[in-house]
mmCIF file of C-alpha atoms in Angstrom:
data_model
loop_
_atom_site.group_PDB
_atom_site.id
_atom_site.type_symbol
_atom_site.label_atom_id
_atom_site.label_comp_id
_atom_site.label_asym_id
_atom_site.label_seq_id
_atom_site.Cartn_x
_atom_site.Cartn_y
_atom_site.Cartn_z
ATOM 1 C CA MET A 1 -8.170 -19.143 -142.627
ATOM 2 C CA ALA A 2 -5.320 -18.148 -142.681
ATOM 3 C CA PRO A 3 -4.198 -14.045 -142.878
ATOM 4 C CA SER A 4 -3.646 -13.040 -146.817
ATOM 5 C CA PRO A 5 0.232 -11.747 -146.933
ATOM 6 C CA GLU A 6 -0.525 -7.752 -147.708
ATOM 7 C CA ALA A 7 -2.736 -8.233 -144.519
ATOM 8 C CA VAL A 8 0.285 -9.987 -142.995
ATOM 9 C CA ARG A 9 2.607 -6.486 -144.360
ATOM 10 C CA LEU A 10 0.604 -4.576 -142.731
ATOM 11 C CA ALA A 11 0.341 -5.419 -139.476
ATOM 12 C CA ARG A 12 4.321 -5.589 -139.221
ATOM 13 C CA ARG A 13 4.985 -2.724 -140.071
ATOM 14 C CA LEU A 14 2.784 -1.214 -137.241
ATOM 15 C CA ARG A 15 4.811 -3.171 -135.282
ATOM 16 C CA GLU A 16 8.273 -2.204 -136.549
ATOM 17 C CA LEU A 17 7.119 1.533 -136.336
ATOM 18 C CA ARG A 18 6.185 0.966 -132.774
ATOM 19 C CA GLU A 19 9.216 -0.665 -131.368
ATOM 20 C CA SER A 20 10.894 1.507 -133.133
ATOM 21 C CA GLN A 21 10.733 4.063 -130.718
ATOM 22 C CA ARG A 22 10.265 1.553 -127.905
ATOM 23 C CA LEU A 23 7.208 1.850 -126.982
ATOM 24 C CA THR A 24 4.286 -0.514 -125.143
ATOM 25 C CA GLN A 25 0.951 -0.576 -126.850
ATOM 26 C CA LYS A 26 -0.266 0.936 -123.824
ATOM 27 C CA ASP A 27 1.983 4.171 -124.901
ATOM 28 C CA LEU A 28 1.226 3.533 -128.123
ATOM 29 C CA SER A 29 -2.693 3.099 -126.921
ATOM 30 C CA LEU A 30 -2.497 6.388 -125.115
ATOM 31 C CA ALA A 31 -0.392 8.389 -127.568
ATOM 32 C CA LEU A 32 -3.371 7.026 -130.487
ATOM 33 C CA SER A 33 -7.187 8.202 -127.864
ATOM 34 C CA SER A 34 -6.548 12.319 -128.073
ATOM 35 C CA ASP A 35 -9.321 12.351 -131.211
ATOM 36 C CA SER A 36 -11.414 9.405 -130.121
ATOM 37 C CA ARG A 37 -10.375 6.104 -127.097
ATOM 38 C CA VAL A 38 -8.191 3.087 -129.051
ATOM 39 C CA ALA A 39 -7.747 0.428 -126.622
ATOM 40 C CA VAL A 40 -4.678 -1.676 -125.619
ATOM 41 C CA ALA A 41 -6.258 -4.312 -127.330
ATOM 42 C CA THR A 42 -7.747 -2.886 -130.351
ATOM 43 C CA ILE A 43 -3.521 -2.693 -131.115
ATOM 44 C CA SER A 44 -2.815 -5.742 -130.731
ATOM 45 C CA SER A 45 -5.188 -6.802 -133.578
ATOM 46 C CA TRP A 46 -3.605 -3.648 -136.041
ATOM 47 C CA GLU A 47 -0.420 -5.850 -135.356
ATOM 48 C CA SER A 48 -1.573 -9.242 -134.801
ATOM 49 C CA GLN A 49 -0.190 -11.991 -137.485
ATOM 50 C CA SER A 50 -2.209 -14.751 -137.377
ATOM 51 C CA ASN A 51 -5.162 -12.255 -137.662
ATOM 52 C CA PRO A 52 -4.856 -9.009 -138.285
ATOM 53 C CA LYS A 53 -7.571 -6.736 -138.017
ATOM 54 C CA LEU A 54 -7.509 -3.704 -140.606
ATOM 55 C CA PRO A 55 -7.490 -0.331 -138.781
ATOM 56 C CA PRO A 56 -9.312 2.482 -139.895
ATOM 57 C CA GLU A 57 -7.723 4.950 -142.142
ATOM 58 C CA GLU A 58 -8.379 7.583 -140.349
ATOM 59 C CA ARG A 59 -5.494 5.683 -136.989
ATOM 60 C CA LEU A 60 -3.317 5.259 -140.356
ATOM 61 C CA ARG A 61 -3.060 9.827 -139.981
ATOM 62 C CA GLY A 62 -2.279 9.430 -136.501
ATOM 63 C CA TYR A 63 0.067 6.743 -136.630
ATOM 64 C CA ALA A 64 1.837 8.440 -139.692
ATOM 65 C CA LEU A 65 2.001 12.321 -137.450
ATOM 66 C CA LEU A 66 3.220 9.982 -134.221
ATOM 67 C CA PHE A 67 6.246 8.688 -135.462
ATOM 68 C CA ALA A 68 6.649 11.463 -137.804
ATOM 69 C CA LYS A 69 8.448 12.956 -135.112
ATOM 70 C CA SER A 70 11.781 10.825 -134.097
ATOM 71 C CA VAL A 71 11.804 11.325 -131.214
ATOM 72 C CA VAL A 72 8.251 10.144 -129.369
ATOM 73 C CA PRO A 73 8.376 9.892 -125.464
ATOM 74 C CA ALA A 74 6.390 7.065 -123.775
ATOM 75 C CA GLY A 75 3.549 8.811 -121.756
ATOM 76 C CA THR A 76 3.387 10.473 -124.836
ATOM 77 C CA THR A 77 -1.235 12.217 -124.967
ATOM 78 C CA ARG A 78 -1.266 13.654 -127.934
ATOM 79 C CA LEU A 79 -0.677 13.480 -131.385
ATOM 80 C CA PRO A 80 1.488 16.185 -132.523
ATOM 81 C CA ARG A 81 -0.838 18.095 -135.246
ATOM 82 C CA GLU A 82 0.305 18.258 -138.215
ATOM 83 C CA GLN A 83 1.003 22.756 -139.443
ATOM 84 C CA ASP A 84 3.638 22.226 -136.015
ATOM 85 C CA LEU A 85 6.051 19.574 -137.836
ATOM 86 C CA SER A 86 9.554 20.478 -139.247
ATOM 87 C CA ALA A 87 10.332 20.396 -142.701
ATOM 88 C CA ALA A 88 11.894 17.510 -142.450
ATOM 89 C CA GLU A 89 9.232 15.911 -140.585
ATOM 90 C CA ARG A 90 6.396 17.188 -142.750
ATOM 91 C CA GLU A 91 7.816 15.301 -145.169
ATOM 92 C CA ARG A 92 8.824 12.001 -143.296
ATOM 93 C CA PHE A 93 4.808 12.979 -142.164
ATOM 94 C CA SER A 94 3.727 12.713 -146.450
ATOM 95 C CA THR A 95 6.344 9.145 -146.681
ATOM 96 C CA LEU A 96 4.878 7.437 -143.997
ATOM 97 C CA HIS A 97 1.730 7.788 -144.388
ATOM 98 C CA ARG A 98 1.171 6.957 -148.646
ATOM 99 C CA GLU A 99 3.091 3.381 -147.929
ATOM 100 C CA LEU A 100 0.535 2.645 -144.564
ATOM 101 C CA VAL A 101 -2.723 3.919 -146.612
ATOM 102 C CA ALA A 102 -1.212 2.155 -149.564
ATOM 103 C CA LEU A 103 -0.610 -1.061 -147.605
ATOM 104 C CA ARG A 104 -3.964 -0.593 -146.020
ATOM 105 C CA ASP A 105 -5.755 -0.343 -149.800
ATOM 106 C CA SER A 106 -3.979 -3.505 -151.212
ATOM 107 C CA VAL A 107 -5.516 -5.462 -148.144
ATOM 108 C CA ARG A 108 -8.879 -4.141 -148.686
ATOM 109 C CA HIS A 109 -8.400 -5.493 -152.423
ATOM 110 C CA GLN A 110 -8.673 -8.834 -151.723
ATOM 111 C CA ALA A 111 -10.545 -8.131 -149.405
ATOM 112 C CA GLU A 112 -13.600 -6.967 -151.392
ATOM 113 C CA PRO A 113 -14.451 -9.395 -154.346
ATOM 114 C CA SER A 114 -18.360 -7.885 -154.688
ATOM 115 C CA PRO A 115 -19.884 -5.167 -154.462
ATOM 116 C CA ILE A 116 -21.147 -5.155 -151.023
ATOM 117 C CA GLY A 117 -17.427 -6.206 -149.686
ATOM 118 C CA GLY A 118 -17.853 -10.321 -150.206
ATOM 119 C CA SER A 119 -18.019 -9.708 -146.873
ATOM 120 C CA TYR A 120 -19.179 -13.628 -145.417
ATOM 121 C CA THR A 121 -18.557 -12.840 -142.120
ATOM 122 C CA PHE A 122 -19.336 -10.438 -139.435
ATOM 123 C CA ASP A 123 -15.507 -7.969 -139.139
ATOM 124 C CA PHE A 124 -17.881 -5.452 -140.407
ATOM 125 C CA GLU A 125 -15.166 -1.585 -142.250
ATOM 126 C CA SER A 126 -17.834 0.666 -140.872
ATOM 127 C CA GLY A 127 -20.895 1.046 -138.579
ATOM 128 C CA PRO A 128 -22.992 1.617 -136.837
ATOM 129 C CA ILE A 129 -23.812 -1.694 -136.279
ATOM 130 C CA THR A 130 -27.777 -2.954 -134.782
ATOM 131 C CA LEU A 131 -28.623 -5.923 -133.798
ATOM 132 C CA ILE A 132 -32.256 -6.363 -133.262
ATOM 133 C CA CYS A 133 -33.992 -9.274 -131.350
ATOM 134 C CA PRO A 134 -37.810 -9.512 -131.375
ATOM 135 C CA GLU A 135 -39.450 -8.922 -128.194
ATOM 136 C CA ALA A 136 -41.057 -11.762 -126.030
ATOM 137 C CA PRO A 137 -44.208 -11.897 -125.453
ATOM 138 C CA ILE A 138 -45.833 -10.100 -122.113
ATOM 139 C CA GLU A 139 -47.989 -13.111 -120.881
ATOM 140 C CA GLY A 140 -44.217 -14.931 -121.598
ATOM 141 C CA ARG A 141 -41.645 -11.880 -119.883
ATOM 142 C CA SER A 142 -40.193 -12.540 -116.224
ATOM 143 C CA PRO A 143 -42.072 -9.967 -113.551
ATOM 144 C CA LEU A 144 -38.095 -8.064 -114.003
ATOM 145 C CA ALA A 145 -38.975 -7.302 -116.894
ATOM 146 C CA GLU A 146 -41.648 -4.613 -115.449
ATOM 147 C CA GLU A 147 -40.020 -1.027 -115.168
ATOM 148 C CA ASN A 148 -42.067 -0.303 -111.820
ATOM 149 C CA ASN A 149 -40.471 -3.683 -110.121
ATOM 150 C CA PRO A 150 -37.210 -2.105 -108.206
ATOM 151 C CA ASN A 151 -34.883 -4.647 -109.755
ATOM 152 C CA TYR A 152 -35.710 -3.811 -113.770
ATOM 153 C CA THR A 153 -33.908 -5.557 -116.117
ATOM 154 C CA ARG A 154 -34.277 -4.346 -119.370
ATOM 155 C CA LEU A 155 -33.080 -7.858 -121.480
ATOM 156 C CA TYR A 156 -36.176 -9.372 -120.011
ATOM 157 C CA LYS A 157 -38.241 -8.257 -122.874
ATOM 158 C CA TYR A 158 -35.867 -9.873 -125.195
ATOM 159 C CA ALA A 159 -36.265 -13.108 -126.933
ATOM 160 C CA ASP A 160 -33.731 -16.270 -128.717
ATOM 161 C CA LEU A 161 -31.342 -14.721 -125.630
ATOM 162 C CA ASP A 162 -29.674 -18.288 -126.664
ATOM 163 C CA ALA A 163 -28.660 -16.256 -129.546
ATOM 164 C CA LEU A 164 -27.932 -12.015 -128.736
ATOM 165 C CA ILE A 165 -25.621 -13.257 -126.401
ATOM 166 C CA GLU A 166 -23.648 -15.293 -128.917
ATOM 167 C CA MET A 167 -23.742 -12.691 -131.979
ATOM 168 C CA TRP A 168 -23.129 -9.706 -129.464
ATOM 169 C CA GLY A 169 -20.484 -11.408 -128.357
ATOM 170 C CA HIS A 170 -19.242 -12.164 -131.854
ATOM 171 C CA VAL A 171 -20.226 -8.891 -133.150
ATOM 172 C CA ARG A 172 -18.478 -7.055 -130.102
ATOM 173 C CA ALA A 173 -15.041 -9.258 -130.066
ATOM 174 C CA SER A 174 -14.926 -8.951 -134.539
ATOM 175 C CA ASN A 175 -15.670 -4.922 -133.667
ATOM 176 C CA PRO A 176 -14.469 -3.283 -130.970
ATOM 177 C CA GLU A 177 -13.521 0.324 -131.883
ATOM 178 C CA LEU A 178 -17.557 0.335 -134.016
ATOM 179 C CA ARG A 179 -20.476 0.639 -132.057
ATOM 180 C CA THR A 180 -22.464 -2.276 -132.241
ATOM 181 C CA ARG A 181 -26.446 -1.928 -130.664
ATOM 182 C CA HIS A 182 -29.401 -4.317 -129.681
ATOM 183 C CA GLN A 183 -32.105 -2.918 -130.302
ATOM 184 C CA ILE A 184 -35.823 -4.398 -129.824
ATOM 185 C CA PRO A 185 -38.901 -4.040 -133.061
ATOM 186 C CA SER A 186 -40.707 -1.197 -130.814
ATOM 187 C CA GLU A 187 -37.023 0.798 -130.459
ATOM 188 C CA VAL A 188 -35.731 0.805 -133.862
ATOM 189 C CA SER A 189 -35.593 4.124 -135.214
ATOM 190 C CA ALA A 190 -34.912 5.632 -138.372
ATOM 191 C CA ASP A 191 -31.905 5.440 -137.290
ATOM 192 C CA HIS A 192 -30.631 2.352 -136.236
ATOM 193 C CA LEU A 193 -31.947 1.297 -140.302
ATOM 194 C CA SER A 194 -29.498 2.912 -141.983
ATOM 195 C CA GLY A 195 -26.386 0.926 -140.452
ATOM 196 C CA HIS A 196 -25.129 -2.421 -140.824
ATOM 197 C CA LEU A 197 -28.166 -4.359 -139.633
ATOM 198 C CA ILE A 198 -28.362 -8.726 -137.963
ATOM 199 C CA LEU A 199 -32.135 -9.409 -136.957
ATOM 200 C CA LEU A 200 -32.489 -12.016 -134.954
ATOM 201 C CA GLY A 201 -36.058 -14.445 -135.325
ATOM 202 C CA GLY A 202 -38.635 -14.978 -136.997
ATOM 203 C CA ILE A 203 -41.785 -11.956 -138.052
ATOM 204 C CA ALA A 204 -44.348 -13.151 -135.043
ATOM 205 C CA TRP A 205 -42.130 -11.316 -132.730
ATOM 206 C CA ASN A 206 -39.925 -9.480 -134.928
ATOM 207 C CA GLN A 207 -41.742 -7.003 -136.523
ATOM 208 C CA VAL A 208 -39.031 -5.781 -137.972
ATOM 209 C CA THR A 209 -38.078 -8.655 -139.947
ATOM 210 C CA GLY A 210 -42.254 -8.836 -141.465
ATOM 211 C CA ARG A 211 -41.505 -6.070 -142.779
ATOM 212 C CA LEU A 212 -38.250 -6.377 -144.325
ATOM 213 C CA LEU A 213 -38.708 -9.124 -146.148
ATOM 214 C CA ARG A 214 -42.012 -7.793 -147.844
ATOM 215 C CA VAL A 215 -39.340 -5.167 -148.880
ATOM 216 C CA LEU A 216 -36.534 -6.782 -150.126
ATOM 217 C CA ASP A 217 -39.018 -8.742 -152.613
ATOM 218 C CA GLN A 218 -35.129 -10.388 -153.328
ATOM 219 C CA LEU A 219 -35.564 -13.033 -151.006
ATOM 220 C CA PRO A 220 -37.416 -16.040 -152.347
ATOM 221 C CA ILE A 221 -37.790 -17.381 -149.038
ATOM 222 C CA ARG A 222 -40.926 -16.445 -146.745
ATOM 223 C CA GLN A 223 -41.932 -17.579 -143.004
ATOM 224 C CA MET A 224 -45.250 -17.942 -142.604
ATOM 225 C CA SER A 225 -47.740 -18.966 -139.815
ATOM 226 C CA VAL A 226 -49.592 -21.796 -140.208
ATOM 227 C CA GLU A 227 -52.497 -23.514 -138.050
ATOM 228 C CA ASP A 228 -51.135 -26.535 -137.567
ATOM 229 C CA LEU A 229 -47.463 -25.217 -135.730
ATOM 230 C CA ALA A 230 -47.641 -23.997 -132.259
ATOM 231 C CA ASP A 231 -45.273 -21.614 -131.620
ATOM 232 C CA GLY A 232 -43.816 -21.284 -135.067
ATOM 233 C CA GLU A 233 -44.135 -20.347 -138.514
ATOM 234 C CA ILE A 234 -43.293 -22.150 -141.371
ATOM 235 C CA PHE A 235 -40.974 -21.681 -144.919
ATOM 236 C CA ARG A 236 -42.087 -20.992 -147.751
ATOM 237 C CA SER A 237 -40.265 -20.902 -151.223
ATOM 238 C CA ARG A 238 -41.225 -19.393 -154.484
ATOM 239 C CA ASP A 239 -41.524 -22.490 -156.152
ATOM 240 C CA GLY A 240 -44.197 -23.355 -152.728
ATOM 241 C CA ARG A 241 -42.175 -25.489 -151.655
ATOM 242 C CA GLU A 242 -42.998 -25.902 -147.206
ATOM 243 C CA TYR A 243 -40.052 -26.192 -145.489
ATOM 244 C CA ARG A 244 -41.395 -27.592 -141.948
ATOM 245 C CA PRO A 245 -38.914 -28.519 -138.663
ATOM 246 C CA LEU A 246 -39.427 -32.653 -137.069
ATOM 247 C CA TRP A 247 -40.940 -33.773 -134.084
ATOM 248 C CA GLU A 248 -40.147 -37.604 -132.220
ATOM 249 C CA GLU A 249 -42.580 -38.996 -130.281
ATOM 250 C CA LEU A 250 -41.374 -40.046 -127.044
ATOM 251 C CA LYS A 251 -40.085 -43.068 -126.462
ATOM 252 C CA ASP A 252 -42.258 -45.077 -124.249
ATOM 253 C CA ALA A 253 -45.180 -43.691 -124.666
ATOM 254 C CA ASP A 254 -47.659 -45.584 -124.559
ATOM 255 C CA ALA A 255 -46.208 -47.742 -121.858
ATOM 256 C CA ASP A 256 -44.230 -44.935 -119.459
ATOM 257 C CA ALA A 257 -45.055 -41.545 -117.927
ATOM 258 C CA PRO A 258 -43.390 -38.210 -119.040
ATOM 259 C CA SER A 259 -40.005 -38.395 -116.904
ATOM 260 C CA LYS A 260 -40.461 -34.684 -115.303
ATOM 261 C CA ALA A 261 -37.775 -33.653 -117.739
ATOM 262 C CA GLU A 262 -39.540 -34.699 -120.738
ATOM 263 C CA LEU A 263 -42.582 -33.360 -120.785
ATOM 264 C CA GLU A 264 -40.059 -29.745 -118.984
ATOM 265 C CA ALA A 265 -39.328 -29.639 -122.386
ATOM 266 C CA VAL A 266 -42.338 -30.002 -124.773
ATOM 267 C CA GLN A 267 -44.524 -28.191 -122.194
ATOM 268 C CA ALA A 268 -41.942 -25.220 -122.822
ATOM 269 C CA GLN A 269 -42.329 -26.144 -126.791
ATOM 270 C CA ASP A 270 -45.995 -26.248 -126.749
ATOM 271 C CA ALA A 271 -46.050 -29.757 -127.837
ATOM 272 C CA TRP A 272 -47.797 -31.015 -124.560
ATOM 273 C CA LYS A 273 -51.281 -31.456 -125.688
ATOM 274 C CA GLY A 274 -52.953 -34.256 -124.419
ATOM 275 C CA GLU A 275 -51.576 -35.380 -126.714
ATOM 276 C CA THR A 276 -48.580 -38.345 -127.101
ATOM 277 C CA PRO A 277 -45.596 -36.696 -126.447
ATOM 278 C CA ARG A 278 -42.732 -35.404 -128.473
ATOM 279 C CA GLU A 279 -39.943 -33.195 -128.411
ATOM 280 C CA LEU A 280 -38.164 -31.323 -131.072
ATOM 281 C CA VAL A 281 -35.424 -32.973 -133.289
ATOM 282 C CA GLU A 282 -34.129 -30.905 -136.072
ATOM 283 C CA ASP A 283 -35.415 -27.372 -137.064
ATOM 284 C CA VAL A 284 -34.952 -25.014 -139.528
ATOM 285 C CA ALA A 285 -32.792 -22.077 -140.274
ATOM 286 C CA LEU A 286 -32.982 -19.076 -141.833
ATOM 287 C CA LEU A 287 -29.029 -17.248 -142.759
ATOM 288 C CA ALA A 288 -29.242 -14.727 -145.960
ATOM 289 C CA ARG A 289 -27.039 -11.605 -146.608
ATOM 290 C CA LEU A 290 -28.098 -9.043 -148.534
ATOM 291 C CA ARG A 291 -27.244 -5.327 -149.475
ATOM 292 C CA ASN A 292 -29.274 -3.051 -146.765
ATOM 293 C CA PRO A 293 -31.878 -1.665 -148.970
ATOM 294 C CA PHE A 294 -31.673 1.499 -147.210
ATOM 295 C CA ASN A 295 -28.125 2.525 -147.998
ATOM 296 C CA HIS A 296 -25.964 0.452 -149.907
ATOM 297 C CA SER A 297 -22.863 0.166 -148.273
ATOM 298 C CA ARG A 298 -24.600 -1.173 -145.315
ATOM 299 C CA THR A 299 -25.857 -5.391 -145.497
ATOM 300 C CA ILE A 300 -28.885 -7.397 -143.509
ATOM 301 C CA THR A 301 -27.349 -9.708 -142.338
ATOM 302 C CA ILE A 302 -31.274 -12.607 -141.154
ATOM 303 C CA CYS A 303 -30.638 -14.877 -138.794
ATOM 304 C CA ASN A 304 -34.327 -16.877 -138.346
ATOM 305 C CA GLY A 305 -35.229 -20.223 -136.952
ATOM 306 C CA VAL A 306 -39.072 -21.339 -137.002
ATOM 307 C CA TYR A 307 -37.983 -21.988 -133.272
ATOM 308 C CA SER A 308 -35.553 -21.029 -131.050
ATOM 309 C CA ARG A 309 -33.102 -23.817 -131.331
ATOM 310 C CA GLY A 310 -33.399 -22.949 -135.795
ATOM 311 C CA VAL A 311 -32.405 -19.176 -134.685
ATOM 312 C CA LEU A 312 -29.601 -19.988 -133.012
ATOM 313 C CA GLY A 313 -27.806 -22.221 -135.622
ATOM 314 C CA SER A 314 -27.990 -19.953 -137.947
ATOM 315 C CA VAL A 315 -26.227 -17.834 -136.304
ATOM 316 C CA ARG A 316 -23.639 -19.864 -134.703
ATOM 317 C CA THR A 317 -23.739 -20.645 -138.912
ATOM 318 C CA LEU A 318 -20.578 -18.332 -139.065
ATOM 319 C CA THR A 319 -19.571 -17.559 -134.596
ATOM 320 C CA ASP A 320 -18.582 -21.005 -133.949
ATOM 321 C CA ASP A 321 -15.163 -22.060 -133.912
ATOM 322 C CA ALA A 322 -15.600 -25.726 -134.597
ATOM 323 C CA VAL A 323 -17.060 -24.842 -138.196
ATOM 324 C CA ARG A 324 -17.048 -21.625 -138.649
ATOM 325 C CA GLU A 325 -13.311 -21.018 -141.170
ATOM 326 C CA ARG A 326 -15.381 -24.000 -142.872
ATOM 327 C CA ASN A 327 -17.980 -22.400 -144.201
ATOM 328 C CA GLU A 328 -16.849 -18.906 -144.478
ATOM 329 C CA ALA A 329 -14.749 -20.672 -146.665
ATOM 330 C CA PHE A 330 -17.662 -22.770 -148.171
ATOM 331 C CA LEU A 331 -20.477 -19.022 -148.624
ATOM 332 C CA ALA A 332 -17.379 -17.538 -150.241
ATOM 333 C CA ASN A 333 -16.506 -20.049 -153.580
ATOM 334 C CA ARG A 334 -20.710 -20.799 -153.331
ATOM 335 C CA PHE A 335 -21.330 -16.996 -153.642
ATOM 336 C CA PRO A 336 -19.157 -14.830 -154.423
ATOM 337 C CA GLY A 337 -21.208 -12.059 -154.941
ATOM 338 C CA GLY A 338 -21.574 -11.849 -152.042
ATOM 339 C CA ILE A 339 -25.223 -12.137 -151.266
ATOM 340 C CA PHE A 340 -27.942 -15.049 -150.915
ATOM 341 C CA GLY A 341 -29.864 -16.777 -149.022
ATOM 342 C CA LEU A 342 -30.145 -20.491 -146.897
ATOM 343 C CA LEU A 343 -32.215 -22.628 -145.671
ATOM 344 C CA LEU A 344 -30.126 -24.821 -143.132
ATOM 345 C CA ARG A 345 -31.224 -28.239 -140.928
ATOM 346 C CA VAL A 346 -30.626 -27.320 -137.595
ATOM 347 C CA PRO A 347 -30.075 -30.519 -135.825
ATOM 348 C CA VAL A 348 -31.928 -31.032 -131.931
ATOM 349 C CA ILE A 349 -29.309 -32.595 -129.429
ATOM 350 C CA ASN A 350 -30.151 -33.124 -126.202
ATOM 351 C CA GLY A 351 -32.534 -30.505 -126.495
ATOM 352 C CA GLU A 352 -29.294 -27.561 -127.436
ATOM 353 C CA ALA A 353 -28.810 -26.769 -131.290
ATOM 354 C CA VAL A 354 -25.644 -28.362 -133.279
ATOM 355 C CA THR A 355 -24.680 -26.122 -135.931
ATOM 356 C CA PRO A 356 -25.070 -27.065 -138.991
ATOM 357 C CA ASP A 357 -22.192 -27.341 -141.767
ATOM 358 C CA LEU A 358 -22.396 -26.037 -144.937
ATOM 359 C CA GLU A 359 -20.132 -28.460 -147.615
ATOM 360 C CA ILE A 360 -21.682 -31.505 -146.105
ATOM 361 C CA PRO A 361 -24.889 -31.171 -148.732
ATOM 362 C CA GLU A 362 -28.252 -32.490 -146.335
ATOM 363 C CA ASN A 363 -26.985 -28.938 -143.830
ATOM 364 C CA ARG A 364 -28.554 -27.350 -147.098
ATOM 365 C CA LEU A 365 -32.323 -27.464 -148.391
ATOM 366 C CA TYR A 366 -32.534 -24.816 -149.683
ATOM 367 C CA GLU A 367 -30.082 -22.548 -151.865
ATOM 368 C CA TRP A 368 -30.150 -18.834 -154.116
ATOM 369 C CA SER A 369 -27.937 -15.928 -155.010
ATOM 370 C CA PRO A 370 -29.176 -13.256 -157.594
ATOM 371 C CA GLU A 371 -27.197 -14.090 -160.339
ATOM 372 C CA GLU A 372 -27.947 -17.760 -160.469
ATOM 373 C CA GLU A 373 -30.866 -16.430 -160.725
ATOM 374 C CA ASP A 374 -30.582 -13.996 -164.054
ATOM 375 C CA GLU A 375 -28.891 -16.997 -165.405
#
């Protein structure tokens, strides 16, 4: 989606200030980094005319202090202190600060139609942001997950790594100034739970997801184990309807032995039990955005699946460049309150999850928002 006129106006004004003093983005980065580092890429994102990012209000105060000076030498590494400004510079600082804050407020006013920011993206105003990823079962881990191994690699403890890498890269790129971290459930502390949370994976390997789903009673969707499904948990809505993945028998299973690749695929899915070999052709995903019950100014995003393909499909609903903007627009129109839950079908082609396009009705298996419950 195109940026709002208000966002473009602020971005253009920040660039004008920098260019008025013939400073490069690197010069400005050095000057603004006297308190905490500001990357050149961050300066660029604030000035972007096509996809501007909203700078924190404290950074606008830094702009006003710096450009209150009539001359800002290249290579400046410290912001002037307000008490050190002359009377004329102090007046210019106050005027410029009010202007920039007003421009920022106009952007926020356009972008925040709901109590939790109306955000259907992973572009957050404030942090911290914590991704909680399921822990792989011990019997399925690489030896490199052992801490006494000289080649110990912490990420080998994680499950749903495809989803984690996809989400981590997207969140870090969208929020370059905010603290972003990933944890497994056993490492989660109270401090982690007070910021924006992104929960990846189902209840079997992610105890935090299971506990929060019990806390978040408003969400009328539960994930549960069933005896007839190996290594996965189905979804059940409050009306008792169950949502399950779809399997398909491998072709010519009786006439010809499955290929090595087919056997490896179904064995990995625990679907090869000496019976007719089959493959996963459609998973079910949960995508939900709710208020954080521990801090209502922050959000919880839940990306679950019956299997890992569903988890990845849920994540890519809002990270895949091919459909992200359309999906964001659909959610903004469909759920204006900013709180929602969706069960989605995730086709699996040649072992890969296909990102759901929310504008296709068949992809939306179940839809919920608290506003509709109140009607």
